[in-house]
Amino acid sequence: MPTAILTGPPVPGSSIENDLRALGFDVRTADAAADAETLLAQVPADERVAVVDARFVGHLHALRLGLTDPRFPLAAVPGAVTAQPAGRRALTRAVARETSEGGGTALAVDSLADRVTAALVADGAEVHRPELGSLVATVPTDPQARNEARQAVAAVDDEAIRLKSAVKARDGFFTTFFISPYSRYLARWCARRGLTPNQVTTASLLTALIAAACAATGTRGGFVAAGVLLIASFVLDCTDGQLARYSLQYSTLGAWLDATFDRVKEYAYYAGLALGAARGGDDVWALALGAMILQTCRHVVDFSFNEANHDATANTSPTAALSDRLDSVGWTVWARRMIVLPIGERWALIAVLTAATTPRTTFYALLVGCAFAATYTTAGRVLRSVTRKATRTDRAARALADLADSGPLAEAAAPLLRRLPARGPLGARFLLALPGAALVVAAAGLEPYGSPLPVVLAVLYVLTSAAAVARPLKGALDWLVPPLFRAAEYGTVLALAAKSGVHSGVNSGVNGALPAAFGLVAAVAYHHYDTVYRIRGNAGAPPRRLVRTIGGHEGRTLLVTVLAALLTAAQFKVALTVLAAAVALVVLAESIRFWVSAGAPAVHDEGEPA
């Protein structure tokens, strides 16, 4: 149980003790400043502790934001400071210094809590200060100031602010105007009944899986039910994040669930649509796999660009300046957010088309919309990159190398290829990998099944991809290297699986290798998403042993081409199924081990949804 130590002279009629107890704190009172150090030493080292001025006046939600957010080791608001176990030592030193004779910060500050906060900052500690907005948090020094503070508290609806802050500050048009106006109240309903964000996330996943099962029936009623349930799943998907922000229930397990389940839900729904179409005699597995590949590559473009520019130093590009000017025109903000087809708009499109049309029509519309969005965003980022003279850091280069997912073959070849020119046009090392990537995908799609040419070009791809990562990825366009590798690997699998069905003379989507290819790409894509969220949490990429075990992108690409050259279509289907199961087993085991461990980061996406 967390402990709050009240310091300073007590104030008759103050609600601070009740407020702290309402937040779950065990309240102890320090009769003198020196007693605070003694009380602090009595609190177990593995528990949260707070030092709060007894004269504090403010909103309960201001205290909640400052004292209960689990994401920060140290946090403070005026009149209160808190430390989790990771920040306990720093807090203990600061309190000891501020309560000792002759010690302290020598500041004209009457509040021990505020002096301790100043001491922590002076020591170089990172103290989180939540944005309070119109919420009040202050330590009045006289009766008049106290009355004015109480009037300011009464003038602002604490619960309305809390409810509003539960919604993302930046979200898509559909989510903002069609989901959040009521999902925030659903989040509050869940909070008042003791439900956790993880439970709501799981409910969203189950709802989406039921939607996929309904789509798999292939009936009109099943398609209508699938569309309705997909929207219901998205409502719950918004609610879990709003519940986490409303009640500050962030956790490492919740971070993992939230970061991965969106993709699991969407891609499972694609599979359900493909199964439903197959029941009606229509083969859309290639379209389903193509949609998954396009969507995953879009995300990798986003992730790679953001990581490359995470801490880069550069001048402002003309393209970025134009974007900022457009943001000042209200309607263009929503238009640009809708153009990129974020998750809200995308799922609404899928749900409506599923209910009203056929799976083939749904996938055609999805592919066209996502292709346009991918072209729009990628072109804009390329323009920003070539006009922005950025100096990228070693951290950014390391992140891009991790996102590249290069395996043992590239590792072995890279030292031999470092003598190639360090920089191509615009410093773009991705141009070294482009020929091999394009040729292996083209050969897989154009050559007859069983041809050895894809194998030869896959060897070339191994060499060109190794050359691309042989030196740090610090060029202006080097953030394109990871999405190029994703497109090459996934595209090769898709092309060979489709060709195997043509060669065997069977429907490749129903009896052929495409469903197995869908499973393989899904397993590998999960690994790539898992890598992204680890990097976002500053926890580093998955261990190299995992990447080596599953072969790296170039190893898997070469392996699939070899299997297609040596095996019959029926054997190739079995081989892809076994490979998909093996990759999924290894990747999921390592991912679960990491995300349920104590060292996993609490990653929560507060930006525009993908």
Coordinates of C-alpha atoms in Angstrom, one line a residue:
M1 CA 0.0 0.0 0.0
P2 CA 1.5 3.4 -0.9
T3 CA 2.2 5.9 1.9
A4 CA 1.7 9.6 2.0
I5 CA 3.6 11.7 4.6
L6 CA 1.8 15.0 5.4
T7 CA 4.1 17.8 6.4
G8 CA 3.6 21.4 7.5
P9 CA 1.0 22.9 9.8
P10 CA -2.4 21.2 9.7
V11 CA -5.3 23.2 8.4
P12 CA -8.7 22.9 10.0
G13 CA -11.4 21.6 7.6
S14 CA -8.9 20.5 5.0
S15 CA -9.8 17.5 2.8
I16 CA -6.3 16.5 2.0
E17 CA -6.2 13.4 4.2
N18 CA -9.5 12.1 2.8
D19 CA -8.3 12.8 -0.7
L20 CA -5.1 10.9 -0.2
R21 CA -7.0 7.9 1.3
A22 CA -9.4 8.0 -1.7
L23 CA -6.4 7.6 -3.9
G24 CA -5.3 4.5 -1.9
F25 CA -2.6 6.1 0.3
D26 CA -1.9 5.2 3.9
V27 CA -1.6 8.7 5.5
R28 CA 1.0 9.5 8.1
T29 CA 1.6 12.9 9.7
A30 CA 5.0 14.4 10.4
D31 CA 4.7 16.8 13.3
A32 CA 7.9 18.5 12.4
A33 CA 10.0 18.6 9.2
A34 CA 12.7 16.4 10.7
D35 CA 10.0 13.7 11.4
A36 CA 9.5 13.3 7.7
E37 CA 12.9 11.6 7.3
T38 CA 12.0 9.1 10.0
L39 CA 8.6 8.3 8.6
L40 CA 10.2 7.9 5.1
A41 CA 12.7 5.4 6.4
Q42 CA 9.8 3.3 7.9
V43 CA 8.1 2.9 4.5
P44 CA 9.1 -0.4 2.8
A45 CA 11.5 0.2 0.0
D46 CA 9.3 -1.6 -2.6
E47 CA 6.3 0.7 -2.0
R48 CA 5.4 4.1 -3.4
V49 CA 5.8 7.0 -1.0
A50 CA 4.7 10.6 -1.3
V51 CA 5.5 13.8 0.7
V52 CA 2.6 16.2 0.7
D53 CA 2.1 19.6 2.2
A54 CA -0.8 19.6 4.7
R55 CA -1.9 23.0 3.3
F56 CA -2.4 21.7 -0.2
V57 CA -5.5 23.0 -2.0
G58 CA -6.4 21.5 -5.3
H59 CA -8.5 19.1 -7.3
L60 CA -8.4 15.4 -6.5
H61 CA -7.5 14.6 -10.1
A62 CA -4.5 16.9 -9.9
L63 CA -3.2 14.8 -7.0
R64 CA -4.1 11.6 -8.9
L65 CA -2.0 12.8 -11.9
G66 CA 0.9 13.8 -9.8
L67 CA 1.0 10.9 -7.3
T68 CA -0.4 7.8 -8.9
D69 CA 0.9 7.5 -12.5
P70 CA 2.9 4.3 -12.6
R71 CA 5.0 5.3 -15.6
F72 CA 7.3 7.7 -13.8
P73 CA 9.8 6.9 -11.0
L74 CA 9.5 10.5 -9.7
A75 CA 6.7 12.9 -10.1
A76 CA 5.5 16.2 -8.5
V77 CA 2.8 18.8 -8.5
P78 CA 2.9 22.0 -6.4
G79 CA 2.8 20.9 -2.8
A80 CA 3.4 17.2 -3.4
V81 CA 6.1 14.9 -4.6
T82 CA 6.2 11.1 -5.0
A83 CA 8.7 8.4 -5.7
Q84 CA 8.3 4.8 -6.8
P85 CA 10.9 2.2 -5.8
A86 CA 13.1 3.2 -8.7
G87 CA 13.3 6.8 -7.5
R88 CA 13.2 6.1 -3.8
R89 CA 17.0 6.6 -3.2
A90 CA 17.0 10.0 -4.8
L91 CA 13.9 11.1 -2.8
T92 CA 15.5 9.9 0.5
R93 CA 18.7 11.9 -0.2
A94 CA 16.7 15.0 -1.1
V95 CA 14.5 14.7 2.1
A96 CA 17.6 14.2 4.3
R97 CA 19.3 17.2 2.9
E98 CA 16.2 19.4 3.2
T99 CA 15.4 18.4 6.8
S100 CA 19.0 18.7 8.1
E101 CA 20.3 21.7 9.8
G102 CA 22.3 23.9 7.5
G103 CA 21.2 21.8 4.5
G104 CA 18.7 22.4 1.9
T105 CA 18.4 24.3 -1.3
A106 CA 18.5 27.8 0.3
L107 CA 15.3 28.7 -1.6
A108 CA 12.6 30.9 -0.2
V109 CA 10.2 28.1 -0.3
D110 CA 7.9 27.4 2.7
S111 CA 6.8 23.9 1.6
L112 CA 9.0 20.9 2.3
A113 CA 7.5 19.0 -0.6
D114 CA 8.4 21.8 -3.0
R115 CA 11.9 22.1 -1.6
V116 CA 12.4 18.4 -2.0
T117 CA 11.2 18.7 -5.6
A118 CA 13.7 21.5 -6.2
A119 CA 16.5 19.4 -4.6
L120 CA 15.7 16.5 -6.9
V121 CA 15.9 18.7 -10.0
A122 CA 19.1 20.2 -8.7
D123 CA 20.5 16.7 -8.3
G124 CA 19.8 16.0 -12.0
A125 CA 16.8 13.7 -11.3
E126 CA 14.1 13.5 -13.9
V127 CA 10.9 14.6 -12.2
H128 CA 7.7 14.3 -14.1
R129 CA 5.3 17.2 -13.8
P130 CA 1.9 16.4 -15.3
E131 CA 0.1 19.1 -17.4
L132 CA -2.7 20.3 -15.2
G133 CA -4.4 22.7 -17.5
S134 CA -7.3 24.3 -15.6
L135 CA -6.9 22.0 -12.6
V136 CA -5.7 23.6 -9.4
A137 CA -2.8 22.5 -7.3
T138 CA -1.3 25.0 -4.9
V139 CA -0.1 25.6 -1.3
P140 CA -1.6 28.9 0.0
T141 CA 0.4 30.8 2.5
D142 CA -2.5 32.8 4.1
P143 CA -6.2 32.6 4.7
Q144 CA -7.1 34.9 1.8
A145 CA -5.0 32.9 -0.7
R146 CA -6.6 29.7 0.7
N147 CA -10.1 31.1 0.1
E148 CA -9.2 32.2 -3.4
A149 CA -7.7 28.7 -4.2
R150 CA -10.9 27.0 -2.9
Q151 CA -13.0 29.2 -5.1
A152 CA -10.8 28.3 -8.1
V153 CA -11.3 24.6 -7.3
A154 CA -15.1 25.1 -7.1
A155 CA -15.2 26.9 -10.4
V156 CA -13.7 23.9 -12.4
D157 CA -15.5 20.5 -12.8
D158 CA -12.8 18.0 -11.8
E159 CA -14.7 15.0 -13.2
A160 CA -15.3 16.8 -16.6
I161 CA -11.6 17.5 -16.9
R162 CA -10.7 13.9 -16.0
L163 CA -13.2 12.6 -18.5
K164 CA -12.0 14.9 -21.3
S165 CA -8.4 14.0 -20.7
A166 CA -9.2 10.3 -21.1
V167 CA -9.5 10.9 -24.8
K168 CA -6.4 11.2 -27.0
A169 CA -5.4 14.8 -27.8
R170 CA -4.7 13.7 -31.4
D171 CA -7.0 11.2 -33.1
G172 CA -8.7 10.3 -36.4
F173 CA -11.9 12.0 -37.6
F174 CA -14.0 8.9 -37.3
T175 CA -12.8 8.2 -33.7
T176 CA -13.1 11.8 -32.6
F177 CA -16.6 12.4 -33.8
F178 CA -18.2 8.9 -33.9
I179 CA -16.6 6.9 -31.1
S180 CA -15.0 9.0 -28.4
P181 CA -18.2 11.1 -27.6
Y182 CA -19.7 8.0 -26.0
S183 CA -16.7 5.6 -25.4
R184 CA -15.3 7.9 -22.7
Y185 CA -18.5 7.3 -20.7
L186 CA -18.1 3.6 -21.2
A187 CA -14.6 3.9 -19.9
R188 CA -15.9 5.6 -16.8
W189 CA -18.5 3.0 -16.4
C190 CA -15.8 0.3 -16.5
A191 CA -13.7 2.2 -14.0
R192 CA -16.5 2.5 -11.5
R193 CA -17.1 -1.3 -11.7
G194 CA -13.4 -2.2 -11.2
L195 CA -12.7 -3.4 -14.7
T196 CA -9.1 -3.0 -15.9
P197 CA -7.9 -1.9 -19.3
N198 CA -6.5 -5.4 -19.9
Q199 CA -9.9 -6.9 -19.5
V200 CA -11.4 -4.4 -21.9
T201 CA -8.6 -5.1 -24.4
T202 CA -9.2 -8.8 -24.1
A203 CA -12.9 -8.2 -24.7
S204 CA -12.1 -6.2 -27.8
L205 CA -9.9 -9.1 -29.1
L206 CA -12.6 -11.7 -28.5
T207 CA -15.2 -9.5 -30.2
A208 CA -13.0 -9.1 -33.3
L209 CA -12.3 -12.9 -33.4
I210 CA -16.1 -13.5 -33.2
A211 CA -16.5 -11.0 -36.0
A212 CA -13.9 -12.9 -38.1
A213 CA -15.8 -16.2 -37.3
C214 CA -19.0 -14.6 -38.5
A215 CA -17.3 -13.5 -41.7
A216 CA -16.0 -17.0 -42.2
T217 CA -19.5 -18.4 -42.5
G218 CA -19.8 -16.8 -46.0
T219 CA -23.5 -15.9 -45.5
R220 CA -25.0 -12.5 -45.8
G221 CA -26.2 -12.6 -42.2
G222 CA -22.7 -13.6 -41.2
F223 CA -21.2 -10.7 -43.1
V224 CA -23.6 -8.2 -41.5
A225 CA -22.9 -9.5 -38.0
A226 CA -19.2 -9.4 -38.7
G227 CA -19.4 -5.7 -39.7
V228 CA -21.4 -4.8 -36.6
L229 CA -19.1 -6.7 -34.3
L230 CA -16.0 -5.2 -35.9
I231 CA -17.2 -1.7 -35.0
A232 CA -18.1 -2.9 -31.5
S233 CA -14.5 -4.3 -31.2
F234 CA -13.2 -0.9 -32.2
V235 CA -15.3 0.9 -29.6
L236 CA -13.8 -1.4 -27.0
D237 CA -10.4 -0.8 -28.5
C238 CA -10.8 3.0 -27.9
T239 CA -12.3 2.3 -24.4
D240 CA -9.3 0.4 -23.1
G241 CA -6.9 3.3 -23.7
Q242 CA -9.4 5.8 -22.4
L243 CA -9.9 3.7 -19.3
A244 CA -6.1 3.5 -18.8
R245 CA -5.9 7.3 -19.0
Y246 CA -9.0 7.9 -16.9
S247 CA -7.8 5.7 -14.0
L248 CA -4.0 5.8 -14.7
Q249 CA -3.9 2.0 -14.9
Y250 CA -0.8 1.6 -17.1
S251 CA 1.0 -1.7 -17.0
T252 CA 3.7 -3.6 -18.9
L253 CA 1.3 -6.4 -19.8
G254 CA -1.2 -3.8 -20.9
A255 CA 1.4 -2.2 -23.1
W256 CA 2.1 -5.5 -24.9
L257 CA -1.6 -6.3 -25.3
D258 CA -2.5 -2.8 -26.6
A259 CA 0.5 -2.7 -28.9
T260 CA -0.1 -6.1 -30.6
F261 CA -3.8 -6.9 -30.4
D262 CA -4.9 -4.3 -33.0
R263 CA -2.8 -6.1 -35.7
V264 CA -4.0 -9.6 -34.5
K265 CA -7.7 -8.4 -34.7
E266 CA -7.3 -6.8 -38.1
Y267 CA -5.4 -9.7 -39.7
A268 CA -7.6 -12.3 -38.2
Y269 CA -10.6 -10.5 -39.7
Y270 CA -8.8 -10.6 -43.1
A271 CA -8.5 -14.3 -42.8
G272 CA -12.2 -14.6 -41.8
L273 CA -13.2 -12.7 -44.9
A274 CA -11.0 -15.0 -47.1
L275 CA -12.5 -18.1 -45.6
G276 CA -16.0 -16.7 -46.0
A277 CA -15.3 -15.9 -49.7
A278 CA -13.9 -19.5 -50.2
R279 CA -17.2 -20.9 -48.9
G280 CA -18.9 -19.1 -51.7
G281 CA -16.4 -20.3 -54.3
D282 CA -14.4 -17.1 -54.5
D283 CA -10.6 -17.1 -53.9
V284 CA -9.5 -13.9 -52.3
W285 CA -6.6 -15.2 -50.2
A286 CA -4.1 -13.4 -52.4
L287 CA -6.0 -10.2 -51.8
A288 CA -6.1 -10.8 -48.1
L289 CA -2.4 -11.5 -47.9
G290 CA -1.7 -8.5 -50.1
A291 CA -3.8 -6.2 -47.8
M292 CA -1.8 -7.5 -44.8
I293 CA 1.5 -6.9 -46.6
L294 CA 0.6 -3.4 -47.6
Q295 CA -0.7 -2.5 -44.2
T296 CA 2.4 -3.9 -42.5
C297 CA 4.7 -2.1 -44.9
R298 CA 2.9 1.2 -44.3
H299 CA 3.4 0.8 -40.6
V300 CA 7.1 0.0 -41.0
V301 CA 7.5 3.2 -43.1
D302 CA 5.9 5.1 -40.2
F303 CA 8.1 3.5 -37.6
S304 CA 11.3 3.8 -39.5
F305 CA 10.8 7.4 -40.4
N306 CA 10.0 8.3 -36.8
E307 CA 12.9 6.4 -35.4
A308 CA 15.3 8.0 -38.0
N309 CA 14.2 11.5 -36.9
H310 CA 13.6 10.8 -33.3
D311 CA 16.6 12.8 -32.1
A312 CA 18.1 14.1 -35.3
T313 CA 19.3 17.7 -35.5
A314 CA 18.4 19.5 -38.6
N315 CA 17.0 22.6 -40.2
T316 CA 13.2 22.8 -40.8
S317 CA 12.4 21.6 -44.3
P318 CA 10.1 23.5 -46.7
T319 CA 7.8 20.5 -46.7
A320 CA 7.5 20.5 -42.9
A321 CA 6.9 24.2 -43.0
L322 CA 4.1 23.8 -45.5
S323 CA 2.6 21.1 -43.3
D324 CA 2.6 23.4 -40.3
R325 CA 0.9 26.1 -42.3
L326 CA -1.8 23.7 -43.5
D327 CA -2.4 22.6 -39.9
S328 CA -3.4 26.2 -39.1
V329 CA -6.4 25.8 -41.5
G330 CA -8.9 23.7 -39.6
W331 CA -10.5 21.6 -42.3
T332 CA -7.2 20.6 -43.8
V333 CA -6.2 18.9 -40.5
W334 CA -9.1 16.5 -40.6
A335 CA -8.8 16.0 -44.4
R336 CA -5.1 15.0 -44.0
R337 CA -5.9 12.7 -41.1
M338 CA -8.6 10.9 -43.1
I339 CA -6.4 10.6 -46.2
V340 CA -3.9 8.4 -44.4
L341 CA -6.8 5.9 -43.6
P342 CA -6.0 5.5 -39.8
I343 CA -7.5 2.6 -37.9
G344 CA -10.9 4.2 -37.3
E345 CA -11.6 5.1 -40.9
R346 CA -10.1 1.8 -42.1
W347 CA -12.2 -0.4 -39.8
A348 CA -15.3 1.6 -40.6
L349 CA -14.7 1.1 -44.3
I350 CA -14.1 -2.6 -43.8
A351 CA -17.2 -3.0 -41.6
V352 CA -19.6 -1.2 -44.0
L353 CA -18.3 -3.0 -47.1
T354 CA -18.4 -6.3 -45.4
A355 CA -22.0 -5.9 -44.5
A356 CA -23.1 -4.4 -47.8
T357 CA -20.9 -6.0 -50.5
T358 CA -18.6 -9.0 -51.0
P359 CA -15.2 -9.9 -49.5
R360 CA -13.6 -9.3 -52.9
T361 CA -15.1 -5.8 -53.1
T362 CA -14.0 -5.1 -49.5
F363 CA -10.4 -6.1 -50.3
Y364 CA -10.3 -4.1 -53.5
A365 CA -11.4 -1.0 -51.8
L366 CA -9.0 -1.6 -48.9
L367 CA -6.1 -2.1 -51.2
V368 CA -6.8 1.0 -53.2
G369 CA -7.3 3.1 -50.1
C370 CA -4.2 1.8 -48.3
A371 CA -2.1 2.1 -51.5
F372 CA -3.2 5.8 -51.9
A373 CA -2.5 6.5 -48.2
A374 CA 0.9 4.8 -48.4
T375 CA 1.9 6.8 -51.5
Y376 CA 0.8 10.0 -49.9
T377 CA 2.6 9.5 -46.6
T378 CA 5.8 8.0 -48.1
A379 CA 6.1 10.7 -50.8
G380 CA 5.7 13.4 -48.1
R381 CA 8.4 11.8 -45.9
V382 CA 10.8 11.4 -48.8
L383 CA 10.4 15.1 -49.7
R384 CA 11.0 16.0 -46.0
S385 CA 14.1 13.9 -45.9
V386 CA 15.7 15.2 -49.1
T387 CA 15.0 18.9 -48.2
R388 CA 15.9 18.5 -44.5
K389 CA 19.7 18.5 -43.9
A390 CA 19.5 16.2 -40.9
T391 CA 22.4 14.8 -38.8
R392 CA 21.2 11.5 -37.5
T393 CA 22.5 9.9 -34.3
D394 CA 24.1 6.6 -33.5
R395 CA 20.9 5.7 -31.7
A396 CA 18.8 6.3 -34.8
A397 CA 21.2 4.2 -36.9
R398 CA 21.0 1.4 -34.4
A399 CA 17.2 1.5 -34.3
L400 CA 17.1 1.3 -38.1
A401 CA 19.5 -1.6 -38.1
D402 CA 17.3 -3.4 -35.6
L403 CA 14.2 -2.7 -37.7
A404 CA 16.1 -4.1 -40.7
D405 CA 16.0 -7.6 -39.1
S406 CA 19.2 -8.8 -40.8
G407 CA 20.1 -12.4 -40.0
P408 CA 23.2 -14.5 -39.9
L409 CA 23.7 -14.5 -43.7
A410 CA 23.8 -10.7 -43.8
E411 CA 26.0 -10.7 -40.8
A412 CA 28.5 -13.0 -42.5
A413 CA 28.5 -11.1 -45.7
A414 CA 28.6 -7.5 -44.3
P415 CA 32.3 -7.4 -43.4
L416 CA 33.2 -8.3 -46.9
L417 CA 31.0 -5.6 -48.4
R418 CA 32.0 -2.6 -46.3
R419 CA 34.5 -1.6 -49.1
L420 CA 31.6 -0.6 -51.3
P421 CA 30.9 3.2 -51.5
A422 CA 29.7 4.4 -48.1
R423 CA 27.1 6.7 -49.6
G424 CA 25.0 6.6 -52.7
P425 CA 22.8 9.5 -54.0
L426 CA 21.4 11.4 -51.0
G427 CA 23.4 9.1 -48.8
A428 CA 20.8 6.4 -49.5
R429 CA 22.2 2.9 -48.8
F430 CA 18.8 1.5 -49.5
L431 CA 19.6 1.9 -53.2
L432 CA 22.2 -0.9 -52.7
A433 CA 19.4 -3.3 -51.7
L434 CA 16.8 -2.1 -54.2
P435 CA 18.1 -4.1 -57.2
G436 CA 18.2 -7.4 -55.4
A437 CA 14.8 -6.8 -53.7
A438 CA 13.1 -5.9 -56.9
L439 CA 14.6 -8.7 -58.9
V440 CA 13.8 -11.5 -56.4
V441 CA 10.1 -10.4 -56.1
A442 CA 9.8 -10.0 -59.9
A443 CA 11.3 -13.5 -60.5
A444 CA 9.1 -15.1 -57.9
G445 CA 6.0 -13.5 -59.6
L446 CA 7.0 -14.0 -63.3
E447 CA 9.0 -17.2 -63.4
P448 CA 7.1 -20.6 -63.5
Y449 CA 6.9 -22.4 -60.2
G450 CA 10.0 -24.5 -59.6
S451 CA 12.3 -22.3 -61.5
P452 CA 15.8 -21.9 -60.0
L453 CA 16.0 -18.3 -61.0
P454 CA 14.4 -17.0 -57.8
V455 CA 17.0 -18.9 -55.8
V456 CA 19.8 -17.2 -57.7
L457 CA 18.3 -13.8 -57.3
A458 CA 17.6 -14.5 -53.6
V459 CA 21.3 -15.0 -53.2
L460 CA 21.9 -11.7 -54.9
Y461 CA 19.3 -10.2 -52.5
V462 CA 21.3 -11.6 -49.5
L463 CA 24.4 -9.8 -50.8
T464 CA 22.7 -6.5 -51.7
S465 CA 20.8 -6.4 -48.4
A466 CA 24.0 -7.1 -46.5
A467 CA 25.8 -4.3 -48.4
A468 CA 23.0 -1.9 -47.4
V469 CA 23.5 -2.5 -43.7
A470 CA 27.3 -3.0 -43.8
R471 CA 27.6 0.6 -42.6
P472 CA 25.4 2.7 -40.3
L473 CA 22.1 3.8 -41.8
K474 CA 22.5 7.6 -41.4
G475 CA 21.7 8.7 -44.9
A476 CA 18.7 11.0 -45.7
L477 CA 16.7 8.1 -47.1
D478 CA 18.1 5.2 -45.2
W479 CA 14.9 4.9 -43.2
L480 CA 13.5 3.2 -46.3
V481 CA 15.7 0.2 -45.8
P482 CA 13.5 -1.7 -43.3
P483 CA 10.2 -1.2 -45.3
L484 CA 12.1 -2.3 -48.5
F485 CA 13.2 -5.5 -46.7
R486 CA 9.6 -6.1 -45.5
A487 CA 8.2 -5.7 -49.0
A488 CA 10.9 -8.0 -50.5
E489 CA 10.4 -10.8 -48.0
Y490 CA 6.6 -10.7 -47.9
G491 CA 6.2 -10.1 -51.6
T492 CA 8.4 -13.1 -52.4
V493 CA 6.3 -15.4 -50.2
L494 CA 3.0 -14.1 -51.7
A495 CA 4.3 -14.5 -55.3
L496 CA 5.6 -18.1 -54.8
A497 CA 2.5 -19.2 -52.9
A498 CA 0.3 -17.9 -55.7
K499 CA 2.5 -19.5 -58.4
S500 CA 2.4 -22.9 -56.6
G501 CA -1.4 -22.9 -56.9
V502 CA -1.3 -22.1 -60.6
H503 CA 1.3 -24.9 -61.1
S504 CA -0.7 -27.5 -59.3
G505 CA -3.9 -26.6 -61.1
V506 CA -5.9 -26.2 -57.8
N507 CA -7.5 -23.2 -56.3
S508 CA -4.5 -21.7 -54.5
G509 CA -6.7 -19.9 -52.0
V510 CA -8.8 -22.9 -50.9
N511 CA -6.5 -25.9 -51.3
G512 CA -3.2 -24.3 -52.1
A513 CA -0.3 -22.6 -50.3
L514 CA -1.7 -19.1 -49.9
P515 CA -3.4 -19.7 -46.5
A516 CA -0.1 -21.1 -45.2
A517 CA 1.7 -18.1 -46.7
F518 CA -0.7 -15.9 -44.9
G519 CA 0.2 -17.6 -41.6
L520 CA 3.9 -17.3 -42.3
V521 CA 3.7 -13.6 -43.1
A522 CA 1.5 -13.0 -40.0
A523 CA 4.0 -14.7 -37.7
V524 CA 7.0 -12.7 -39.2
A525 CA 5.0 -9.5 -39.1
Y526 CA 4.3 -10.1 -35.4
H527 CA 8.0 -10.3 -34.8
H528 CA 8.5 -7.0 -36.6
Y529 CA 5.8 -5.2 -34.6
D530 CA 7.3 -6.6 -31.4
T531 CA 10.6 -5.2 -32.4
V532 CA 9.1 -1.8 -33.0
Y533 CA 7.4 -1.6 -29.6
R534 CA 10.5 -2.7 -27.7
I535 CA 12.5 0.1 -29.4
R536 CA 9.7 2.6 -28.6
G537 CA 10.0 1.6 -25.0
N538 CA 13.8 2.2 -25.0
A539 CA 14.2 -1.5 -24.2
G540 CA 16.2 -2.3 -27.3
A541 CA 15.4 -4.8 -30.0
P542 CA 14.8 -8.5 -29.4
P543 CA 17.9 -10.5 -28.6
R544 CA 20.2 -11.4 -31.6
R545 CA 19.8 -15.1 -30.8
L546 CA 16.1 -14.8 -31.7
V547 CA 16.8 -13.1 -35.0
R548 CA 19.4 -15.7 -35.9
T549 CA 17.1 -18.5 -34.9
I550 CA 14.4 -17.4 -37.3
G551 CA 16.9 -16.6 -40.0
G552 CA 16.6 -12.9 -40.5
H553 CA 14.7 -11.4 -43.5
E554 CA 17.3 -12.5 -46.1
G555 CA 17.6 -16.0 -44.7
R556 CA 13.8 -16.6 -44.7
T557 CA 13.6 -15.2 -48.3
L558 CA 16.3 -17.5 -49.5
L559 CA 14.8 -20.5 -47.7
V560 CA 11.3 -20.0 -49.2
T561 CA 12.8 -19.7 -52.8
V562 CA 14.8 -22.9 -52.2
L563 CA 11.7 -24.7 -51.0
A564 CA 9.7 -23.6 -54.0
A565 CA 12.5 -24.8 -56.4
L566 CA 12.9 -28.2 -54.8
L567 CA 9.4 -29.2 -53.6
T568 CA 6.1 -30.0 -55.4
A569 CA 3.2 -27.6 -54.8
A570 CA 1.6 -29.9 -52.2
Q571 CA 5.0 -30.3 -50.4
F572 CA 5.6 -26.5 -50.6
K573 CA 2.2 -25.9 -48.8
V574 CA 3.2 -28.3 -46.0
A575 CA 6.7 -26.7 -45.7
L576 CA 5.2 -23.2 -45.4
T577 CA 2.8 -24.4 -42.8
V578 CA 5.6 -26.0 -40.7
L579 CA 7.8 -22.9 -41.2
A580 CA 4.9 -20.6 -40.1
A581 CA 4.2 -22.7 -37.0
A582 CA 7.9 -22.8 -36.1
V583 CA 8.4 -19.0 -36.5
A584 CA 5.2 -18.3 -34.5
L585 CA 6.2 -20.6 -31.7
V586 CA 9.7 -19.1 -31.3
V587 CA 8.7 -15.5 -31.7
L588 CA 5.6 -15.7 -29.4
A589 CA 7.6 -17.5 -26.6
E590 CA 10.3 -14.8 -26.6
S591 CA 7.7 -12.0 -26.8
I592 CA 5.6 -13.3 -24.0
R593 CA 8.7 -13.9 -21.8
F594 CA 9.8 -10.3 -22.4
W595 CA 6.5 -8.4 -22.0
V596 CA 5.5 -10.1 -18.8
S597 CA 9.0 -9.5 -17.2
A598 CA 9.5 -6.8 -14.7
G599 CA 11.9 -4.9 -17.1
A600 CA 9.4 -4.4 -19.9
P601 CA 8.5 -0.8 -20.7
A602 CA 5.0 0.6 -20.4
V603 CA 4.5 1.8 -24.0
H604 CA 1.2 3.5 -24.6
D605 CA 0.5 5.2 -27.9
E606 CA -0.9 8.7 -27.4
G607 CA -0.5 9.8 -31.0
E608 CA -2.6 9.3 -34.1
P609 CA -3.6 5.6 -34.4
A610 CA -2.1 3.6 -37.3

